[in-house]
């Protein structure tokens, strides 16, 4: 499982870092057309396509730092869990479990599966008490091999 389960006190600066290849929700990289034509990838080896592309994770930022808005919405897992034995691993958070309820009782995409009626992020945070937003800075620290 890749979630962050922690309690943070208000008013404290937190630096959170994680390598993108440590994410459990990424779809395996797709092969190129040339690899398929060369027989390097067969349909048995093709990824399922379920998950999030690595290049669409949070932006890498800039060396000088890029400002962004981080929005967090928290729900109560005890109330929302589809079953008490739900194990969330892999890309279940994007694709759901085969022949089962999505990991929670809410519709897939909740709450972004419906019209929100807010003009600004601040309006949404004010109206949704279990959410918050913070301005963050994303700093690109260079590519690590």
PDB file of C-alpha atoms in Angstrom:
ATOM      1  CA  UNK A   1       0.000   0.000   0.000  1.00  0.00           C
ATOM      2  CA  UNK A   2       1.280   3.441  -0.784  1.00  0.00           C
ATOM      3  CA  UNK A   3      -0.821   5.755   1.340  1.00  0.00           C
ATOM      4  CA  UNK A   4       0.522   8.113   3.933  1.00  0.00           C
ATOM      5  CA  UNK A   5      -0.965   7.419   7.350  1.00  0.00           C
ATOM      6  CA  UNK A   6       0.239  10.086   9.723  1.00  0.00           C
ATOM      7  CA  UNK A   7      -0.882  12.841  12.048  1.00  0.00           C
ATOM      8  CA  UNK A   8       0.532  16.304  11.527  1.00  0.00           C
ATOM      9  CA  UNK A   9       0.120  19.249  13.817  1.00  0.00           C
ATOM     10  CA  UNK A  10      -0.864  22.585  12.315  1.00  0.00           C
ATOM     11  CA  UNK A  11       1.647  25.336  11.769  1.00  0.00           C
ATOM     12  CA  UNK A  12       4.593  23.025  11.182  1.00  0.00           C
ATOM     13  CA  UNK A  13       6.465  22.998   7.893  1.00  0.00           C
ATOM     14  CA  UNK A  14       6.720  19.533   6.377  1.00  0.00           C
ATOM     15  CA  UNK A  15       8.984  18.496   3.556  1.00  0.00           C
ATOM     16  CA  UNK A  16       7.566  15.452   1.828  1.00  0.00           C
ATOM     17  CA  UNK A  17       9.518  13.659  -0.842  1.00  0.00           C
ATOM     18  CA  UNK A  18       8.999  10.429  -2.689  1.00  0.00           C
ATOM     19  CA  UNK A  19      10.480   8.936  -5.815  1.00  0.00           C
ATOM     20  CA  UNK A  20       7.923   8.583  -8.594  1.00  0.00           C
ATOM     21  CA  UNK A  21       8.965   4.978  -9.217  1.00  0.00           C
ATOM     22  CA  UNK A  22       7.856   4.149  -5.648  1.00  0.00           C
ATOM     23  CA  UNK A  23       4.215   4.871  -6.466  1.00  0.00           C
ATOM     24  CA  UNK A  24       1.851   1.894  -6.436  1.00  0.00           C
ATOM     25  CA  UNK A  25      -0.656   3.561  -8.763  1.00  0.00           C
ATOM     26  CA  UNK A  26       1.483   3.965 -11.882  1.00  0.00           C
ATOM     27  CA  UNK A  27       0.718   2.126 -15.061  1.00  0.00           C
ATOM     28  CA  UNK A  28       3.766   0.293 -16.412  1.00  0.00           C
ATOM     29  CA  UNK A  29       5.439   2.231 -19.211  1.00  0.00           C
ATOM     30  CA  UNK A  30       3.990   1.436 -22.612  1.00  0.00           C
ATOM     31  CA  UNK A  31       6.237   0.101 -25.290  1.00  0.00           C
ATOM     32  CA  UNK A  32       6.861   1.886 -28.533  1.00  0.00           C
ATOM     33  CA  UNK A  33       5.356   0.938 -31.865  1.00  0.00           C
ATOM     34  CA  UNK A  34       8.857  -0.021 -33.011  1.00  0.00           C
ATOM     35  CA  UNK A  35       9.223  -2.459 -30.070  1.00  0.00           C
ATOM     36  CA  UNK A  36       5.927  -4.108 -31.036  1.00  0.00           C
ATOM     37  CA  UNK A  37       6.925  -4.317 -34.714  1.00  0.00           C
ATOM     38  CA  UNK A  38      10.290  -5.815 -33.721  1.00  0.00           C
ATOM     39  CA  UNK A  39       8.493  -8.479 -31.644  1.00  0.00           C
ATOM     40  CA  UNK A  40      10.056  -7.187 -28.423  1.00  0.00           C
ATOM     41  CA  UNK A  41       6.610  -6.777 -26.841  1.00  0.00           C
ATOM     42  CA  UNK A  42       3.765  -9.241 -27.282  1.00  0.00           C
ATOM     43  CA  UNK A  43       0.141  -8.815 -26.290  1.00  0.00           C
ATOM     44  CA  UNK A  44       0.827 -11.044 -23.266  1.00  0.00           C
ATOM     45  CA  UNK A  45       3.474  -8.577 -22.068  1.00  0.00           C
ATOM     46  CA  UNK A  46       1.453  -5.430 -22.708  1.00  0.00           C
ATOM     47  CA  UNK A  47       0.496  -3.527 -19.557  1.00  0.00           C
ATOM     48  CA  UNK A  48      -3.135  -3.574 -18.516  1.00  0.00           C
ATOM     49  CA  UNK A  49      -3.409   0.173 -18.953  1.00  0.00           C
ATOM     50  CA  UNK A  50      -4.853   0.596 -15.478  1.00  0.00           C
ATOM     51  CA  UNK A  51      -3.200   3.296 -13.440  1.00  0.00           C
ATOM     52  CA  UNK A  52      -1.727   6.744 -13.846  1.00  0.00           C
ATOM     53  CA  UNK A  53       1.057   7.568 -16.328  1.00  0.00           C
ATOM     54  CA  UNK A  54       4.323   8.479 -14.601  1.00  0.00           C
ATOM     55  CA  UNK A  55       4.712  11.657 -16.642  1.00  0.00           C
ATOM     56  CA  UNK A  56       1.366  12.916 -15.294  1.00  0.00           C
ATOM     57  CA  UNK A  57       2.307  12.759 -11.620  1.00  0.00           C
ATOM     58  CA  UNK A  58       2.882  16.093  -9.932  1.00  0.00           C
ATOM     59  CA  UNK A  59       4.945  18.439 -12.049  1.00  0.00           C
ATOM     60  CA  UNK A  60       8.694  18.203 -11.527  1.00  0.00           C
ATOM     61  CA  UNK A  61       8.820  21.907 -10.696  1.00  0.00           C
ATOM     62  CA  UNK A  62      11.764  24.139 -11.407  1.00  0.00           C
ATOM     63  CA  UNK A  63      15.199  24.530  -9.874  1.00  0.00           C
ATOM     64  CA  UNK A  64      14.107  27.912  -8.485  1.00  0.00           C
ATOM     65  CA  UNK A  65      10.856  26.410  -7.169  1.00  0.00           C
ATOM     66  CA  UNK A  66       7.389  26.392  -8.712  1.00  0.00           C
ATOM     67  CA  UNK A  67       4.406  27.496  -6.670  1.00  0.00           C
ATOM     68  CA  UNK A  68       1.292  25.327  -6.819  1.00  0.00           C
ATOM     69  CA  UNK A  69      -1.941  24.781  -4.903  1.00  0.00           C
ATOM     70  CA  UNK A  70      -2.227  21.437  -3.113  1.00  0.00           C
ATOM     71  CA  UNK A  71      -5.802  20.356  -2.380  1.00  0.00           C
ATOM     72  CA  UNK A  72      -6.523  17.553   0.089  1.00  0.00           C
ATOM     73  CA  UNK A  73      -9.897  15.978   0.777  1.00  0.00           C
ATOM     74  CA  UNK A  74     -10.133  13.411   3.562  1.00  0.00           C
ATOM     75  CA  UNK A  75     -12.973  10.971   4.136  1.00  0.00           C
ATOM     76  CA  UNK A  76     -13.544   8.585   7.011  1.00  0.00           C
ATOM     77  CA  UNK A  77     -12.418   5.127   5.935  1.00  0.00           C
ATOM     78  CA  UNK A  78     -14.382   3.497   8.762  1.00  0.00           C
ATOM     79  CA  UNK A  79     -17.597   4.922   7.284  1.00  0.00           C
ATOM     80  CA  UNK A  80     -16.702   4.625   3.603  1.00  0.00           C
ATOM     81  CA  UNK A  81     -14.932   1.243   3.323  1.00  0.00           C
ATOM     82  CA  UNK A  82     -16.679  -1.196   0.996  1.00  0.00           C
ATOM     83  CA  UNK A  83     -15.574  -4.045   3.252  1.00  0.00           C
ATOM     84  CA  UNK A  84     -13.553  -4.283   6.427  1.00  0.00           C
ATOM     85  CA  UNK A  85     -11.038  -6.538   4.692  1.00  0.00           C
ATOM     86  CA  UNK A  86     -10.323  -4.160   1.804  1.00  0.00           C
ATOM     87  CA  UNK A  87      -6.654  -4.333   0.893  1.00  0.00           C
ATOM     88  CA  UNK A  88      -5.635  -1.409  -1.268  1.00  0.00           C
ATOM     89  CA  UNK A  89      -2.560  -2.143  -3.304  1.00  0.00           C
ATOM     90  CA  UNK A  90      -1.540  -1.607  -6.871  1.00  0.00           C
ATOM     91  CA  UNK A  91      -3.678   0.683  -8.981  1.00  0.00           C
ATOM     92  CA  UNK A  92      -6.936  -0.191  -7.179  1.00  0.00           C
ATOM     93  CA  UNK A  93      -7.398   3.470  -6.312  1.00  0.00           C
ATOM     94  CA  UNK A  94      -7.754   4.276 -10.020  1.00  0.00           C
ATOM     95  CA  UNK A  95      -9.370   1.160 -11.443  1.00  0.00           C
ATOM     96  CA  UNK A  96     -11.243  -0.454  -8.572  1.00  0.00           C
ATOM     97  CA  UNK A  97     -11.199  -4.148  -7.786  1.00  0.00           C
ATOM     98  CA  UNK A  98     -12.307  -6.576 -10.448  1.00  0.00           C
ATOM     99  CA  UNK A  99     -15.934  -7.681  -9.868  1.00  0.00           C
ATOM    100  CA  UNK A 100     -16.119  -5.795  -6.555  1.00  0.00           C
ATOM    101  CA  UNK A 101     -17.155  -2.426  -5.268  1.00  0.00           C
ATOM    102  CA  UNK A 102     -14.654   0.341  -5.778  1.00  0.00           C
ATOM    103  CA  UNK A 103     -12.442   0.459  -2.651  1.00  0.00           C
ATOM    104  CA  UNK A 104     -14.999   2.638  -0.907  1.00  0.00           C
ATOM    105  CA  UNK A 105     -18.764   3.158  -1.051  1.00  0.00           C
ATOM    106  CA  UNK A 106     -18.436   6.485  -2.856  1.00  0.00           C
ATOM    107  CA  UNK A 107     -18.716   6.691  -6.643  1.00  0.00           C
ATOM    108  CA  UNK A 108     -15.447   6.486  -8.568  1.00  0.00           C
ATOM    109  CA  UNK A 109     -14.018   9.979  -8.837  1.00  0.00           C
ATOM    110  CA  UNK A 110     -15.903  11.294  -5.791  1.00  0.00           C
ATOM    111  CA  UNK A 111     -16.337  14.194  -5.219  1.00  0.00           C
ATOM    112  CA  UNK A 112     -15.098  15.274  -8.646  1.00  0.00           C
ATOM    113  CA  UNK A 113     -17.666  13.077 -10.397  1.00  0.00           C
ATOM    114  CA  UNK A 114     -20.294  15.833 -10.158  1.00  0.00           C
ATOM    115  CA  UNK A 115     -20.721  19.521 -10.806  1.00  0.00           C
ATOM    116  CA  UNK A 116     -19.259  21.390  -7.867  1.00  0.00           C
ATOM    117  CA  UNK A 117     -20.608  24.894  -8.366  1.00  0.00           C
ATOM    118  CA  UNK A 118     -17.537  26.672  -6.986  1.00  0.00           C
ATOM    119  CA  UNK A 119     -15.771  29.498  -8.732  1.00  0.00           C
ATOM    120  CA  UNK A 120     -12.508  29.279  -6.806  1.00  0.00           C
ATOM    121  CA  UNK A 121     -10.495  26.784  -4.825  1.00  0.00           C
ATOM    122  CA  UNK A 122     -10.999  28.948  -1.729  1.00  0.00           C
ATOM    123  CA  UNK A 123     -14.805  28.735  -2.171  1.00  0.00           C
ATOM    124  CA  UNK A 124     -14.595  24.939  -2.334  1.00  0.00           C
ATOM    125  CA  UNK A 125     -12.422  24.693   0.791  1.00  0.00           C
ATOM    126  CA  UNK A 126     -14.861  26.906   2.696  1.00  0.00           C
ATOM    127  CA  UNK A 127     -17.815  24.763   1.628  1.00  0.00           C
ATOM    128  CA  UNK A 128     -16.192  21.349   2.171  1.00  0.00           C
ATOM    129  CA  UNK A 129     -15.145  21.120   5.836  1.00  0.00           C
ATOM    130  CA  UNK A 130     -13.094  17.939   5.420  1.00  0.00           C
ATOM    131  CA  UNK A 131     -10.800  19.546   2.872  1.00  0.00           C
ATOM    132  CA  UNK A 132      -8.009  22.087   2.823  1.00  0.00           C
ATOM    133  CA  UNK A 133      -5.581  23.655   0.433  1.00  0.00           C
ATOM    134  CA  UNK A 134      -2.094  25.026   0.844  1.00  0.00           C
ATOM    135  CA  UNK A 135       0.273  26.823  -1.415  1.00  0.00           C
ATOM    136  CA  UNK A 136       3.287  24.603  -1.929  1.00  0.00           C
ATOM    137  CA  UNK A 137       6.575  24.950  -3.718  1.00  0.00           C
ATOM    138  CA  UNK A 138       7.765  22.143  -5.984  1.00  0.00           C
ATOM    139  CA  UNK A 139      11.544  22.151  -6.405  1.00  0.00           C
ATOM    140  CA  UNK A 140      13.285  20.155  -9.129  1.00  0.00           C
ATOM    141  CA  UNK A 141      16.417  18.630  -7.622  1.00  0.00           C
ATOM    142  CA  UNK A 142      17.779  17.131 -10.843  1.00  0.00           C
ATOM    143  CA  UNK A 143      17.529  13.723 -12.362  1.00  0.00           C
ATOM    144  CA  UNK A 144      18.918  10.850 -10.311  1.00  0.00           C
ATOM    145  CA  UNK A 145      20.026   7.751 -12.113  1.00  0.00           C
TER     146      UNK A 145
END
